[in-house]
Amino acid sequence: MGEAELPRCAVCRTSITVGEAVVFRQDGRVQHTSCPKVVCPLCSREVLPGTPIRRDGEALLHPACWSRRYRSAVRGSA
Ligand SMILES: [Zn+2]
Ligand SMILES: [Zn+2]
C-alpha cells in the first residue's frame, strides 16, 4: 500500500496530520477540533476560512498574492 494522502480540513483546508484532534462530520469530511491559524507566506496576513485560496504545495496563499508572485516570476524569467 502506498502512502495515503492526508485528508484536508473542511474548514481551514490545511492537511490534517497524525495526532491532530479532528471531528468527523456528517458529510464524510473531517475538520480540526480547533483549527490552527493559517497565514499567507507572501503577505503574512491570515487566510480566513471560507475565503478563496490558491495552493502552493502545502502552503495556502491569497489568490491576489499568488497571481502577483506568478506575474513577477514570469517577468523575472523573461
Ligand atoms: Zn482546520
Ligand atoms: Zn497573502
mmCIF file with all atom_site columns, C-alpha atoms and ligand atoms in Angstrom:
data_model
loop_
_atom_site.group_PDB
_atom_site.id
_atom_site.type_symbol
_atom_site.label_atom_id
_atom_site.label_alt_id
_atom_site.label_comp_id
_atom_site.label_asym_id
_atom_site.label_entity_id
_atom_site.label_seq_id
_atom_site.pdbx_PDB_ins_code
_atom_site.Cartn_x
_atom_site.Cartn_y
_atom_site.Cartn_z
_atom_site.occupancy
_atom_site.B_iso_or_equiv
_atom_site.pdbx_formal_charge
_atom_site.auth_seq_id
_atom_site.auth_comp_id
_atom_site.auth_asym_id
_atom_site.auth_atom_id
_atom_site.pdbx_PDB_model_num
ATOM   1  C  CA . MET A 1 1  ? 0.000   0.000  0.000   1.00 0.00 ? 1  MET A CA 1
ATOM   2  C  CA . GLY A 1 2  ? 1.291   3.424  -0.892  1.00 0.00 ? 2  GLY A CA 1
ATOM   3  C  CA . GLU A 1 3  ? 1.320   6.397  1.367   1.00 0.00 ? 3  GLU A CA 1
ATOM   4  C  CA . ALA A 1 4  ? -2.219  7.564  1.890   1.00 0.00 ? 4  ALA A CA 1
ATOM   5  C  CA . GLU A 1 5  ? -2.918  11.150 1.069   1.00 0.00 ? 5  GLU A CA 1
ATOM   6  C  CA . LEU A 1 6  ? -3.666  13.164 4.145   1.00 0.00 ? 6  LEU A CA 1
ATOM   7  C  CA . PRO A 1 7  ? -7.220  14.392 4.388   1.00 0.00 ? 7  PRO A CA 1
ATOM   8  C  CA . ARG A 1 8  ? -7.744  18.123 4.383   1.00 0.00 ? 8  ARG A CA 1
ATOM   9  C  CA . CYS A 1 9  ? -9.670  20.005 6.980   1.00 0.00 ? 9  CYS A CA 1
ATOM   10 C  CA . ALA A 1 10 ? -13.023 21.140 5.623   1.00 0.00 ? 10 ALA A CA 1
ATOM   11 C  CA . VAL A 1 11 ? -12.731 24.457 7.436   1.00 0.00 ? 11 VAL A CA 1
ATOM   12 C  CA . CYS A 1 12 ? -9.145  25.730 7.218   1.00 0.00 ? 12 CYS A CA 1
ATOM   13 C  CA . ARG A 1 13 ? -8.127  23.497 4.263   1.00 0.00 ? 13 ARG A CA 1
ATOM   14 C  CA . THR A 1 14 ? -4.739  22.501 5.569   1.00 0.00 ? 14 THR A CA 1
ATOM   15 C  CA . SER A 1 15 ? -3.678  18.855 5.697   1.00 0.00 ? 15 SER A CA 1
ATOM   16 C  CA . ILE A 1 16 ? -4.624  17.012 8.818   1.00 0.00 ? 16 ILE A CA 1
ATOM   17 C  CA . THR A 1 17 ? -1.598  15.292 10.274  1.00 0.00 ? 17 THR A CA 1
ATOM   18 C  CA . VAL A 1 18 ? -1.337  12.378 12.640  1.00 0.00 ? 18 VAL A CA 1
ATOM   19 C  CA . GLY A 1 19 ? -2.046  13.332 16.209  1.00 0.00 ? 19 GLY A CA 1
ATOM   20 C  CA . GLU A 1 20 ? -4.231  16.329 15.482  1.00 0.00 ? 20 GLU A CA 1
ATOM   21 C  CA . ALA A 1 21 ? -7.651  16.332 17.095  1.00 0.00 ? 21 ALA A CA 1
ATOM   22 C  CA . VAL A 1 22 ? -10.337 16.102 14.440  1.00 0.00 ? 22 VAL A CA 1
ATOM   23 C  CA . VAL A 1 23 ? -14.092 15.910 14.167  1.00 0.00 ? 23 VAL A CA 1
ATOM   24 C  CA . PHE A 1 24 ? -15.758 13.627 11.627  1.00 0.00 ? 24 PHE A CA 1
ATOM   25 C  CA . ARG A 1 25 ? -18.651 15.437 10.000  1.00 0.00 ? 25 ARG A CA 1
ATOM   26 C  CA . GLN A 1 26 ? -21.981 14.155 8.750   1.00 0.00 ? 26 GLN A CA 1
ATOM   27 C  CA . ASP A 1 27 ? -20.901 14.789 5.151   1.00 0.00 ? 27 ASP A CA 1
ATOM   28 C  CA . GLY A 1 28 ? -17.930 12.446 5.491   1.00 0.00 ? 28 GLY A CA 1
ATOM   29 C  CA . ARG A 1 29 ? -15.312 15.168 5.626   1.00 0.00 ? 29 ARG A CA 1
ATOM   30 C  CA . VAL A 1 30 ? -13.091 15.929 8.574   1.00 0.00 ? 30 VAL A CA 1
ATOM   31 C  CA . GLN A 1 31 ? -12.215 19.137 10.318  1.00 0.00 ? 31 GLN A CA 1
ATOM   32 C  CA . HIS A 1 32 ? -9.953  20.112 13.175  1.00 0.00 ? 32 HIS A CA 1
ATOM   33 C  CA . THR A 1 33 ? -11.467 20.325 16.602  1.00 0.00 ? 33 THR A CA 1
ATOM   34 C  CA . SER A 1 34 ? -9.880  23.737 16.679  1.00 0.00 ? 34 SER A CA 1
ATOM   35 C  CA . CYS A 1 35 ? -8.231  24.970 13.519  1.00 0.00 ? 35 CYS A CA 1
ATOM   36 C  CA . PRO A 1 36 ? -4.757  26.470 13.599  1.00 0.00 ? 36 PRO A CA 1
ATOM   37 C  CA . LYS A 1 37 ? -4.464  29.958 12.182  1.00 0.00 ? 37 LYS A CA 1
ATOM   38 C  CA . VAL A 1 38 ? -3.436  29.858 8.518   1.00 0.00 ? 38 VAL A CA 1
ATOM   39 C  CA . VAL A 1 39 ? -1.064  32.607 7.438   1.00 0.00 ? 39 VAL A CA 1
ATOM   40 C  CA . CYS A 1 40 ? -0.304  33.524 3.828   1.00 0.00 ? 40 CYS A CA 1
ATOM   41 C  CA . PRO A 1 41 ? 3.503   33.298 3.492   1.00 0.00 ? 41 PRO A CA 1
ATOM   42 C  CA . LEU A 1 42 ? 3.572   36.088 0.915   1.00 0.00 ? 42 LEU A CA 1
ATOM   43 C  CA . CYS A 1 43 ? 1.828   38.852 2.829   1.00 0.00 ? 43 CYS A CA 1
ATOM   44 C  CA . SER A 1 44 ? 1.955   37.381 6.367   1.00 0.00 ? 44 SER A CA 1
ATOM   45 C  CA . ARG A 1 45 ? -1.734  38.021 6.840   1.00 0.00 ? 45 ARG A CA 1
ATOM   46 C  CA . GLU A 1 46 ? -4.274  35.492 7.952   1.00 0.00 ? 46 GLU A CA 1
ATOM   47 C  CA . VAL A 1 47 ? -6.073  33.344 5.373   1.00 0.00 ? 47 VAL A CA 1
ATOM   48 C  CA . LEU A 1 48 ? -9.611  33.187 6.693   1.00 0.00 ? 48 LEU A CA 1
ATOM   49 C  CA . PRO A 1 49 ? -11.725 30.040 6.459   1.00 0.00 ? 49 PRO A CA 1
ATOM   50 C  CA . GLY A 1 50 ? -14.329 30.273 3.716   1.00 0.00 ? 50 GLY A CA 1
ATOM   51 C  CA . THR A 1 51 ? -12.356 32.699 1.568   1.00 0.00 ? 51 THR A CA 1
ATOM   52 C  CA . PRO A 1 52 ? -10.821 31.807 -1.822  1.00 0.00 ? 52 PRO A CA 1
ATOM   53 C  CA . ILE A 1 53 ? -7.328  30.316 -1.733  1.00 0.00 ? 53 ILE A CA 1
ATOM   54 C  CA . ARG A 1 54 ? -4.519  29.265 -4.016  1.00 0.00 ? 54 ARG A CA 1
ATOM   55 C  CA . ARG A 1 55 ? -2.432  26.271 -3.110  1.00 0.00 ? 55 ARG A CA 1
ATOM   56 C  CA . ASP A 1 56 ? 1.346   26.244 -3.288  1.00 0.00 ? 56 ASP A CA 1
ATOM   57 C  CA . GLY A 1 57 ? 2.304   22.769 -2.129  1.00 0.00 ? 57 GLY A CA 1
ATOM   58 C  CA . GLU A 1 58 ? 1.136   22.684 1.446   1.00 0.00 ? 58 GLU A CA 1
ATOM   59 C  CA . ALA A 1 59 ? 1.005   26.467 1.744   1.00 0.00 ? 59 ALA A CA 1
ATOM   60 C  CA . LEU A 1 60 ? -2.245  28.363 1.312   1.00 0.00 ? 60 LEU A CA 1
ATOM   61 C  CA . LEU A 1 61 ? -1.972  31.735 -0.375  1.00 0.00 ? 61 LEU A CA 1
ATOM   62 C  CA . HIS A 1 62 ? -4.400  34.526 -1.119  1.00 0.00 ? 62 HIS A CA 1
ATOM   63 C  CA . PRO A 1 63 ? -5.304  34.404 -4.836  1.00 0.00 ? 63 PRO A CA 1
ATOM   64 C  CA . ALA A 1 64 ? -4.142  38.020 -5.212  1.00 0.00 ? 64 ALA A CA 1
ATOM   65 C  CA . CYS A 1 65 ? -0.776  37.250 -3.594  1.00 0.00 ? 65 CYS A CA 1
ATOM   66 C  CA . TRP A 1 66 ? -0.378  34.140 -5.721  1.00 0.00 ? 66 TRP A CA 1
ATOM   67 C  CA . SER A 1 67 ? -1.029  35.933 -9.002  1.00 0.00 ? 67 SER A CA 1
ATOM   68 C  CA . ARG A 1 68 ? 1.223   38.828 -8.007  1.00 0.00 ? 68 ARG A CA 1
ATOM   69 C  CA . ARG A 1 69 ? 4.059   36.385 -7.357  1.00 0.00 ? 69 ARG A CA 1
ATOM   70 C  CA . TYR A 1 70 ? 3.285   34.451 -10.532 1.00 0.00 ? 70 TYR A CA 1
ATOM   71 C  CA . ARG A 1 71 ? 3.384   37.592 -12.631 1.00 0.00 ? 71 ARG A CA 1
ATOM   72 C  CA . SER A 1 72 ? 6.676   38.732 -11.144 1.00 0.00 ? 72 SER A CA 1
ATOM   73 C  CA . ALA A 1 73 ? 8.168   35.244 -11.681 1.00 0.00 ? 73 ALA A CA 1
ATOM   74 C  CA . VAL A 1 74 ? 7.141   35.362 -15.338 1.00 0.00 ? 74 VAL A CA 1
ATOM   75 C  CA . ARG A 1 75 ? 8.608   38.810 -15.731 1.00 0.00 ? 75 ARG A CA 1
ATOM   76 C  CA . GLY A 1 76 ? 11.816  37.803 -13.971 1.00 0.00 ? 76 GLY A CA 1
ATOM   77 C  CA . SER A 1 77 ? 12.437  34.790 -16.207 1.00 0.00 ? 77 SER A CA 1
ATOM   78 C  CA . ALA A 1 78 ? 11.796  36.700 -19.437 1.00 0.00 ? 78 ALA A CA 1
HETATM 79 ZN ZN . ZN  B 2 .  ? -8.752  23.069 10.220  1.00 0.00 ? 1  ZN  B ZN 1
HETATM 80 ZN ZN . ZN  B 2 .  ? -1.485  36.957 1.054   1.00 0.00 ? 2  ZN  B ZN 1
#
